[in-house]
PDB file of C-alpha atoms in Angstrom:
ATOM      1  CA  UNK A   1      15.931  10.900  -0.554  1.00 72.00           C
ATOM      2  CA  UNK A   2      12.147  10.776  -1.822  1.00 78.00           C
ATOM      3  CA  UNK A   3       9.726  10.955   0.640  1.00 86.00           C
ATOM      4  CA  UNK A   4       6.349  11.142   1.540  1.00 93.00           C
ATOM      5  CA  UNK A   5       5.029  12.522   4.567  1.00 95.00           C
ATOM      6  CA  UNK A   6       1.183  12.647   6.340  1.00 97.00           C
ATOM      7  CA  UNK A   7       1.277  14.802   9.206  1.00 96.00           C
ATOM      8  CA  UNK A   8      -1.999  13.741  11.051  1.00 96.00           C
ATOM      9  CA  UNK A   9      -1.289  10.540  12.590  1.00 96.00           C
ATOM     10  CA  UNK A  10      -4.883  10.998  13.917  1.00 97.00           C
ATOM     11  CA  UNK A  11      -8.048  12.954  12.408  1.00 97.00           C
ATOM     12  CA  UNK A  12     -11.805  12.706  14.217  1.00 97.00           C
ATOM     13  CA  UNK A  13     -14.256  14.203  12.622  1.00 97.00           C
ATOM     14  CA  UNK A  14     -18.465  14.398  13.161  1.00 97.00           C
ATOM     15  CA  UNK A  15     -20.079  12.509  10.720  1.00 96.00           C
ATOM     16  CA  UNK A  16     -21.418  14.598   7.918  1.00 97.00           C
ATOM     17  CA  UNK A  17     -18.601  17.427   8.283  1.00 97.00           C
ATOM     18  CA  UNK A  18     -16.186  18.265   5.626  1.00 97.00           C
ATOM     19  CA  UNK A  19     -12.888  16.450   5.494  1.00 97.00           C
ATOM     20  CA  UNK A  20      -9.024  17.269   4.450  1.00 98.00           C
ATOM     21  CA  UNK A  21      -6.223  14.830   4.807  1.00 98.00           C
ATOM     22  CA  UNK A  22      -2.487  16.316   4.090  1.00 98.00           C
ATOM     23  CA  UNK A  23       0.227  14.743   2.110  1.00 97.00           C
ATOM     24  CA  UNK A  24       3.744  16.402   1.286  1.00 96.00           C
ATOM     25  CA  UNK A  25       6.136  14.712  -0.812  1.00 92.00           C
ATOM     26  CA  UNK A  26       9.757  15.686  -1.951  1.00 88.00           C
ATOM     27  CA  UNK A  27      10.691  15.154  -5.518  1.00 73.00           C
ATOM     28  CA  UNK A  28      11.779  18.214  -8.055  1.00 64.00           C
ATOM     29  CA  UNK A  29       9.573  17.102 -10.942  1.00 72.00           C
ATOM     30  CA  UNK A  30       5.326  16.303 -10.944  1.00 72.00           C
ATOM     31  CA  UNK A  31       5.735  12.487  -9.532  1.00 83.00           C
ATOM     32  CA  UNK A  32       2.849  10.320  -9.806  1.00 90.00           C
ATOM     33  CA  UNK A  33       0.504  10.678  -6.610  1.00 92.00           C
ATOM     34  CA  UNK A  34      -2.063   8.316  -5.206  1.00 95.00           C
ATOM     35  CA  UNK A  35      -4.363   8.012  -2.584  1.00 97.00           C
ATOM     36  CA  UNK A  36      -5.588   4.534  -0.891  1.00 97.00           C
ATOM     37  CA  UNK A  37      -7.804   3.880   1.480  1.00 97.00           C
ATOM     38  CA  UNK A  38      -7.394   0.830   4.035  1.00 95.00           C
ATOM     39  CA  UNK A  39     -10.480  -0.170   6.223  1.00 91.00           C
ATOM     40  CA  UNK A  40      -9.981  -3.205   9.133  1.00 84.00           C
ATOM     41  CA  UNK A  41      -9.127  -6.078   7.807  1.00 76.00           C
ATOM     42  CA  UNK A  42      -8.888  -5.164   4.234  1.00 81.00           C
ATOM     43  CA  UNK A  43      -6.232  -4.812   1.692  1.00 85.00           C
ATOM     44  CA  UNK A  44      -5.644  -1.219   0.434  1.00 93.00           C
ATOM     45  CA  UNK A  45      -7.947   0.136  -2.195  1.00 95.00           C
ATOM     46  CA  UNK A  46      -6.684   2.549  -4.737  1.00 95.00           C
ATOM     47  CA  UNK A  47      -8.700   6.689  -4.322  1.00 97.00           C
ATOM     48  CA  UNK A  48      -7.635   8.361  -7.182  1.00 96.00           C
ATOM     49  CA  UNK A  49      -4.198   8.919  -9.264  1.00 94.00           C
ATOM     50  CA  UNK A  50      -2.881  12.013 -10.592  1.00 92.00           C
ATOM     51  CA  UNK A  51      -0.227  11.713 -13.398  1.00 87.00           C
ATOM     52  CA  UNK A  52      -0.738  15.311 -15.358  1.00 84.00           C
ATOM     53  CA  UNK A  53      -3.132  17.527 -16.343  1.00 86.00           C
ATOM     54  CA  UNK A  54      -6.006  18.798 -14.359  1.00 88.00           C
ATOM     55  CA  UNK A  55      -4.697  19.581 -10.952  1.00 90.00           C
ATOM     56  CA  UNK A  56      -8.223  18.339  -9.078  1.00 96.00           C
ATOM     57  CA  UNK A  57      -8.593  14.646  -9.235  1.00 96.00           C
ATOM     58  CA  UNK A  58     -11.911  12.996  -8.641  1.00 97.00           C
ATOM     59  CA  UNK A  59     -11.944   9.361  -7.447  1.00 97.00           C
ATOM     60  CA  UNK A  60     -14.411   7.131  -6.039  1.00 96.00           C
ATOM     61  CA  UNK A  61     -16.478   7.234  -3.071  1.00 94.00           C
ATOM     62  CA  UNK A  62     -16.844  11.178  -2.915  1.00 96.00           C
ATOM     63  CA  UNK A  63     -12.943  11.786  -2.532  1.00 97.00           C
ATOM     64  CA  UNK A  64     -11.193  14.112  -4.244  1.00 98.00           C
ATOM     65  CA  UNK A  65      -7.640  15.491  -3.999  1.00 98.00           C
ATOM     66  CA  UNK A  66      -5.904  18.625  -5.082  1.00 96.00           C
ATOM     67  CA  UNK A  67      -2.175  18.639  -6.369  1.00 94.00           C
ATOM     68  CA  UNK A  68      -0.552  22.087  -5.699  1.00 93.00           C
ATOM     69  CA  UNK A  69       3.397  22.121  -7.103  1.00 90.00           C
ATOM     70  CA  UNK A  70       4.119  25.328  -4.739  1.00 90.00           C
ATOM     71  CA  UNK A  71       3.493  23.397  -1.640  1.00 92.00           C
ATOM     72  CA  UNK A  72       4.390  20.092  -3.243  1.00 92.00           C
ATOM     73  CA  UNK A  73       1.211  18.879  -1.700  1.00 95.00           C
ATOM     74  CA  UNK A  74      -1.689  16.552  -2.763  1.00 96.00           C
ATOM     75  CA  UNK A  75      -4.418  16.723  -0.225  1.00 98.00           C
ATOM     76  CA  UNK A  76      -7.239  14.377   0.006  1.00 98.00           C
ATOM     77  CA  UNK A  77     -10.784  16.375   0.639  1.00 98.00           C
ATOM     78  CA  UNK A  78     -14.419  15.349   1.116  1.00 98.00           C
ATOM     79  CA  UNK A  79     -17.393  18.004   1.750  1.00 97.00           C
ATOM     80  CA  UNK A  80     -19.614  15.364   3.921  1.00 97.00           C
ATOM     81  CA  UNK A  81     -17.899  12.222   5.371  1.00 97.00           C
ATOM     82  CA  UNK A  82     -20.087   9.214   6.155  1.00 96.00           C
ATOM     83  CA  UNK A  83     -19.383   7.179   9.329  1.00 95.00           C
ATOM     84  CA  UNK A  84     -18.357   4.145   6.615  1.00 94.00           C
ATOM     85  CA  UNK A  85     -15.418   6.356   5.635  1.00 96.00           C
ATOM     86  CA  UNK A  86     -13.108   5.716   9.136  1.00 96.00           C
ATOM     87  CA  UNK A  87     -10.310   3.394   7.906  1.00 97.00           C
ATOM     88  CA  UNK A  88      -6.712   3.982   7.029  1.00 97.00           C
ATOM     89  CA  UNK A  89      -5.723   6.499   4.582  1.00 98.00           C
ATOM     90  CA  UNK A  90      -2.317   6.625   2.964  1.00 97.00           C
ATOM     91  CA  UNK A  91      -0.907   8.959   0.623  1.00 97.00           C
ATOM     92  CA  UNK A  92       2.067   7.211  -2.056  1.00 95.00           C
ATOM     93  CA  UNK A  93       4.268   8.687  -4.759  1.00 91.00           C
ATOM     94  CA  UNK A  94       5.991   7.350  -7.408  1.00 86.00           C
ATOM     95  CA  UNK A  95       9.916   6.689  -7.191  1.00 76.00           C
ATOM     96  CA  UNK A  96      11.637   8.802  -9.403  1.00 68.00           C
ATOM     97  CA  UNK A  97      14.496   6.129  -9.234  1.00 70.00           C
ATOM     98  CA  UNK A  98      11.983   3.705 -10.464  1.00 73.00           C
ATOM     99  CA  UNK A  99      10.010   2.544 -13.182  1.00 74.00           C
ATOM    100  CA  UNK A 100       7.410   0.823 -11.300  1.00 78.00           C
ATOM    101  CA  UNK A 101       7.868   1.192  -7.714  1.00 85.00           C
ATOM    102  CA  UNK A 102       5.693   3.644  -5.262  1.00 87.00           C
ATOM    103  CA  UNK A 103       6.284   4.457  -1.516  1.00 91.00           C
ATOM    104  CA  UNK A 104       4.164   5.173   0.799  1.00 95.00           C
ATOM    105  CA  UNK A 105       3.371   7.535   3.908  1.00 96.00           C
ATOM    106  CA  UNK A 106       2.908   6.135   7.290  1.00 96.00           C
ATOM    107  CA  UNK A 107      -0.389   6.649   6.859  1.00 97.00           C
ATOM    108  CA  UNK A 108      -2.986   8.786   8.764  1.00 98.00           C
ATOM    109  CA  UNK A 109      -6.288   6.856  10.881  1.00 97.00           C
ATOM    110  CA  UNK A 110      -9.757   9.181  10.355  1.00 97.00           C
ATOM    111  CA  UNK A 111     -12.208   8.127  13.110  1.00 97.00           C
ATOM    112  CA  UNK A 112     -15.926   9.622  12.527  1.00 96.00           C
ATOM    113  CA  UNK A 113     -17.583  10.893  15.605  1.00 94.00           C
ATOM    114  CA  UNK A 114     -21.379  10.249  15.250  1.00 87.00           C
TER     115      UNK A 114
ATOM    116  CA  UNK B   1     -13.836 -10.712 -10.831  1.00 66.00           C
ATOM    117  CA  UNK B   2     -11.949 -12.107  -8.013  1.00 82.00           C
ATOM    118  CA  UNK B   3      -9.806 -10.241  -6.262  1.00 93.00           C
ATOM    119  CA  UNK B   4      -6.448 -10.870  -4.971  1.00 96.00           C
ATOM    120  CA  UNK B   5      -6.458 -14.279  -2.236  1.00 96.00           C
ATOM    121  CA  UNK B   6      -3.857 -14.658   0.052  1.00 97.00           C
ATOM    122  CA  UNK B   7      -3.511 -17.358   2.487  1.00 96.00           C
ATOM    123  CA  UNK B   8      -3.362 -17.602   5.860  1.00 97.00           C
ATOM    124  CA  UNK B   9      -5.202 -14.925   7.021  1.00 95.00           C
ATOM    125  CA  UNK B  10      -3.050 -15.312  10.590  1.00 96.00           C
ATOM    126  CA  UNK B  11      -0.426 -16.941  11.594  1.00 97.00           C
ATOM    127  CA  UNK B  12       1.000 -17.219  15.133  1.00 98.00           C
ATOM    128  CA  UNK B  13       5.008 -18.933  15.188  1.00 97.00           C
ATOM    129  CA  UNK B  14       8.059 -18.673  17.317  1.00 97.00           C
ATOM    130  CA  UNK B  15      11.301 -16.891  16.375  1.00 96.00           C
ATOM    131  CA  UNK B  16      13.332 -18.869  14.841  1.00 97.00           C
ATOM    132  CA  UNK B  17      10.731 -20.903  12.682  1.00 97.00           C
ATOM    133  CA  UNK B  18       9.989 -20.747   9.253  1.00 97.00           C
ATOM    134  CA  UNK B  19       6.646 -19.562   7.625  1.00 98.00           C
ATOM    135  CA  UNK B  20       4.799 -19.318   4.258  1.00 98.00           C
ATOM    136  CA  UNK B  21       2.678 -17.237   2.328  1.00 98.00           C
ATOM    137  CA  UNK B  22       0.742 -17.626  -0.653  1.00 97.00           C
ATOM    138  CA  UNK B  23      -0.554 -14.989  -3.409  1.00 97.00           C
ATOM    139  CA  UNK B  24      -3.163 -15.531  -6.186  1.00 97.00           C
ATOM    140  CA  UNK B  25      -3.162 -12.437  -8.179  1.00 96.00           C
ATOM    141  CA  UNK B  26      -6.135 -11.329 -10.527  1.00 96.00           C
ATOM    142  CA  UNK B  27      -6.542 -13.635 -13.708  1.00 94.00           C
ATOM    143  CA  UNK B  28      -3.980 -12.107 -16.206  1.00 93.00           C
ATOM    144  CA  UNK B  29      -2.283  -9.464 -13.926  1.00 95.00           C
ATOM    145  CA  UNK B  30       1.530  -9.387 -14.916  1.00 94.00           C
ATOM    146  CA  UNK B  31       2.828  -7.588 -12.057  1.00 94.00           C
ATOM    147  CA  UNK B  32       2.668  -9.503  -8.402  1.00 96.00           C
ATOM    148  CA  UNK B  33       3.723  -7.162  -5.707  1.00 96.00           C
ATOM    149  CA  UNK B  34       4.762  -8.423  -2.014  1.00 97.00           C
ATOM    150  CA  UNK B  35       5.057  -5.427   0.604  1.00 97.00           C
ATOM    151  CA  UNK B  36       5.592  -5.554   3.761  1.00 98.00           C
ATOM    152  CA  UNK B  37       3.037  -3.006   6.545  1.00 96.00           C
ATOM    153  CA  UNK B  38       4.646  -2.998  10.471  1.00 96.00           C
ATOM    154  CA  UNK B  39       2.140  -1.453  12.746  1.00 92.00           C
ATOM    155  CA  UNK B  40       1.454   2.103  12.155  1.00 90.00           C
ATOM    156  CA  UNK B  41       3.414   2.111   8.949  1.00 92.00           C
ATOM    157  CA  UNK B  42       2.719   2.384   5.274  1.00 94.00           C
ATOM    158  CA  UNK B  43       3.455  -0.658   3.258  1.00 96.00           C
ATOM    159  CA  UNK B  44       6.972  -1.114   2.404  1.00 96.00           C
ATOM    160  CA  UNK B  45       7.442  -2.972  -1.108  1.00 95.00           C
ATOM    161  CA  UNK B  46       9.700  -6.180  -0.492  1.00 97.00           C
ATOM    162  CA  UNK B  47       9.972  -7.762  -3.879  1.00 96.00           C
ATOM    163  CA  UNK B  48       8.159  -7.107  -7.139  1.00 95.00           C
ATOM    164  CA  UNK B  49       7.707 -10.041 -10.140  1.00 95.00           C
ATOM    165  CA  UNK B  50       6.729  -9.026 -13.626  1.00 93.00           C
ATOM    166  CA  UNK B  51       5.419 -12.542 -14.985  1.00 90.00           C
ATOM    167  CA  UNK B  52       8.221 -14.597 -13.207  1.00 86.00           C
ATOM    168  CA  UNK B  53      11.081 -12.546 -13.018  1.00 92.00           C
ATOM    169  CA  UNK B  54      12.249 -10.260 -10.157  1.00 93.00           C
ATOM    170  CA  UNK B  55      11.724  -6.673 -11.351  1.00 91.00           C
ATOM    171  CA  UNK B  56      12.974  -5.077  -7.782  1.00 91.00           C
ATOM    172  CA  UNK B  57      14.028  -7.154  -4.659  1.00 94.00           C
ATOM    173  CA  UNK B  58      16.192  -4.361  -3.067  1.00 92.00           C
ATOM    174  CA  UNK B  59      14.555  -4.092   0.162  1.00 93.00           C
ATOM    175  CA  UNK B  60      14.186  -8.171   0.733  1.00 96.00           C
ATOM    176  CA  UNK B  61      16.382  -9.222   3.707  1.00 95.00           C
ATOM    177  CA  UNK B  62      17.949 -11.783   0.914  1.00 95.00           C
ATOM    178  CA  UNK B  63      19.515 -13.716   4.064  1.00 95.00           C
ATOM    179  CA  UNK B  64      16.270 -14.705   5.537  1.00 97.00           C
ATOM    180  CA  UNK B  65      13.050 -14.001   3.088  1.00 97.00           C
ATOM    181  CA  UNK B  66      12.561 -15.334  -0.041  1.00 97.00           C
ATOM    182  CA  UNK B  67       9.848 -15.697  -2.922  1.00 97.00           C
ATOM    183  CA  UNK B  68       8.870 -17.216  -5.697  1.00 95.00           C
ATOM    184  CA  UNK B  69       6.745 -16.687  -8.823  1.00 95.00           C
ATOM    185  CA  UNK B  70       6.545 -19.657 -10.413  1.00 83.00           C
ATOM    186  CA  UNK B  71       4.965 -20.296 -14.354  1.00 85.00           C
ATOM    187  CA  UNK B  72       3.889 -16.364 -13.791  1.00 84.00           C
ATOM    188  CA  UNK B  73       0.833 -16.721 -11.561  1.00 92.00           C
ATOM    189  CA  UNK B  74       0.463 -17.039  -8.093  1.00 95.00           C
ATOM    190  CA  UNK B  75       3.756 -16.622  -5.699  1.00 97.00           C
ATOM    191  CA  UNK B  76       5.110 -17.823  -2.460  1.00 97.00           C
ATOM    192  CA  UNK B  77       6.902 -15.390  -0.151  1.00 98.00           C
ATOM    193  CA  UNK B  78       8.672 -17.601   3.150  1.00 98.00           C
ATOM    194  CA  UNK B  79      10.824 -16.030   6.212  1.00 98.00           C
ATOM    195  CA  UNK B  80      13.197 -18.797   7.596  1.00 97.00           C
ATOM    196  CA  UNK B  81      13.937 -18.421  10.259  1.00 96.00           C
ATOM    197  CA  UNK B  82      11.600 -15.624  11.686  1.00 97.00           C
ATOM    198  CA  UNK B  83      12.663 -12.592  14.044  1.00 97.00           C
ATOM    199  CA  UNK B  84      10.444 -10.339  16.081  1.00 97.00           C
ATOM    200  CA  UNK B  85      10.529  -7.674  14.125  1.00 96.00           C
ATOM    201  CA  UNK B  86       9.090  -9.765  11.470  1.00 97.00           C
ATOM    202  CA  UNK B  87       5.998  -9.138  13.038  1.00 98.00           C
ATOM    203  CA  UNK B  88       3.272  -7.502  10.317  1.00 97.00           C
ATOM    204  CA  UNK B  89       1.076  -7.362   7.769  1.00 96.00           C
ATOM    205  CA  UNK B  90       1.829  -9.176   5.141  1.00 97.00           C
ATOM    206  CA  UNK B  91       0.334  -7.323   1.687  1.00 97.00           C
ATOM    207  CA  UNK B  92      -0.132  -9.222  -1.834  1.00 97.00           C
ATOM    208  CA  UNK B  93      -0.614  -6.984  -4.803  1.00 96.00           C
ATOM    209  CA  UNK B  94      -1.182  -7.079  -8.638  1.00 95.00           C
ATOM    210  CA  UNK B  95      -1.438  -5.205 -11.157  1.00 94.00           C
ATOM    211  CA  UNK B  96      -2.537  -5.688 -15.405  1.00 93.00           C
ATOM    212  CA  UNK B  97       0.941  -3.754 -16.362  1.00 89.00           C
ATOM    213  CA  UNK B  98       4.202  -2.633 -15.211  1.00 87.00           C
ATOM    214  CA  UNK B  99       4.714   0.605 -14.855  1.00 85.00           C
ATOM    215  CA  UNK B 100       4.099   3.656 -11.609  1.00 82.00           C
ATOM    216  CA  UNK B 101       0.820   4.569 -13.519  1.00 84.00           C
ATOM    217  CA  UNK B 102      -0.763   0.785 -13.368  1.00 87.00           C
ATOM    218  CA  UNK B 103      -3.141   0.311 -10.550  1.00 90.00           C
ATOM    219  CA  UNK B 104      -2.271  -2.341  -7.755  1.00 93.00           C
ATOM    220  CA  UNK B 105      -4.789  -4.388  -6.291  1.00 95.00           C
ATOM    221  CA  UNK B 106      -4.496  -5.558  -3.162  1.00 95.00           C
ATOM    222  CA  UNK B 107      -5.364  -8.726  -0.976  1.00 95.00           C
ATOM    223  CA  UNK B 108      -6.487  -8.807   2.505  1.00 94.00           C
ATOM    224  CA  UNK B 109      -3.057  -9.429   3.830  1.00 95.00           C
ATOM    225  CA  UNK B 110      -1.522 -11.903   6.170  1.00 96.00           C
ATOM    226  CA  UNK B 111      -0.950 -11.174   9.808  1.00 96.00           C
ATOM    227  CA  UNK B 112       2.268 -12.383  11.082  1.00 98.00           C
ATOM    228  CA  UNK B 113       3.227 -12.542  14.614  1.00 98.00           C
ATOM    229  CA  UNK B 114       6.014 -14.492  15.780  1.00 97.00           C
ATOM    230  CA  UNK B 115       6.788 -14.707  19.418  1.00 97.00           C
TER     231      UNK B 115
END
């Protein structure tokens, strides 16, 4: 079945470092690929998308995210994280089995040591 | 432009009683999402509406959840009657068009914890 998979339940970083979040999905062909962020006691807010094209994906906030078919990866990055940035980050993919629907990975909590 | 309201922000019942949720999507979104987020999980889509019909509803447990879009706008989703592990976050989302590509907005959520 389709997946999604984020392998760092957990990430803790110093504020100001550089950060990389990992996401693996399984599907044969280029699915769509999103990233969302969730902070405490907020509803999830959308990163960036990647449908086709340029592999490096630029969204909001600083983020970016790189999709590599070989490793069937699509990692979010950030060169300096700010201590506003610990929240909830979870990586979806479009269902190939669907026209509309998109699953998501369990997720992976960044904490920002000061 | 407002974002996506749900109401209540909590709510606290026993198992075996019935709850309520409301949605108002975004003015003019088509697409009303209702997911489902257990602790430490992702969210889980439950049911998805495109205007007032159910576009997907495969992963609603039919025998005790239901929901309701009615004249295309906002949407009800109730549990009756409520088990533990109906404990979560309850997630509202729109979105302008159908489709993988359309973004989703999301509310804050409702917290659900039934005892």
């Amino acid at each position: 079945a389709q997946s999604v998979t984020q392998p760092d339940i957990h990430i803790t970083v110093s504020e100001g470092a550089s950060l990389e979040l990992r996401c693996n999905y399984s599907y044969g062909a280029t699915p769509y690929l999103f990233w969302y962020v969730q902070s405490p006691g907020q509803g999830l807010q959308l990163l960036l998308k990647y449908f086709s094209g340029d592999t490096l994906v630029q969204g909001i906030k600083g983020f970016e995210a790189e999709f590599k078919r070989s490793q069937s990866s699509f990692n979010l990055r950030k060169p300096s994280v700010h201590w506003s940035d610990a929240a909830e980050y979870f990586c979806a993919v479009g269902l190939y089995s669907s026209a509309s629907k998109i699953i998501f990975g369990s997720g992976t909590r960044l904490s920002i040591r000061p | 432009e407002a974002g996506v309201a749900q109401s209540p922000r909590y709510k606290i019942i026993e198992k075996r009683q019935s709850v309520a949720f409301w949605c108002n999507p975004i003015s003019g979104h088509a697409t009303l999402y209702w997911y489902q987020q257990i602790l430490g999980q992702g969210p889980k889509l439950l049911i998805q509406f495109q205007n007032n019909g159910v576009v997907d509803d495969s992963q609603l447990p039919k025998d005790r959840f239901s929901a309701e879009r009615l004249k295309g706008v906002d949407s009800t989703l109730k549990i009756q009657p409520a088990k533990l592990e109906d404990s979560a976050v309850y997630l509202c989302a729109s979105s302008l068009g159908f489709g993988q590509q359309e973004t989703q907005y999301f509310g804050p959520g409702t917290r659900l914890l039934v005892l």
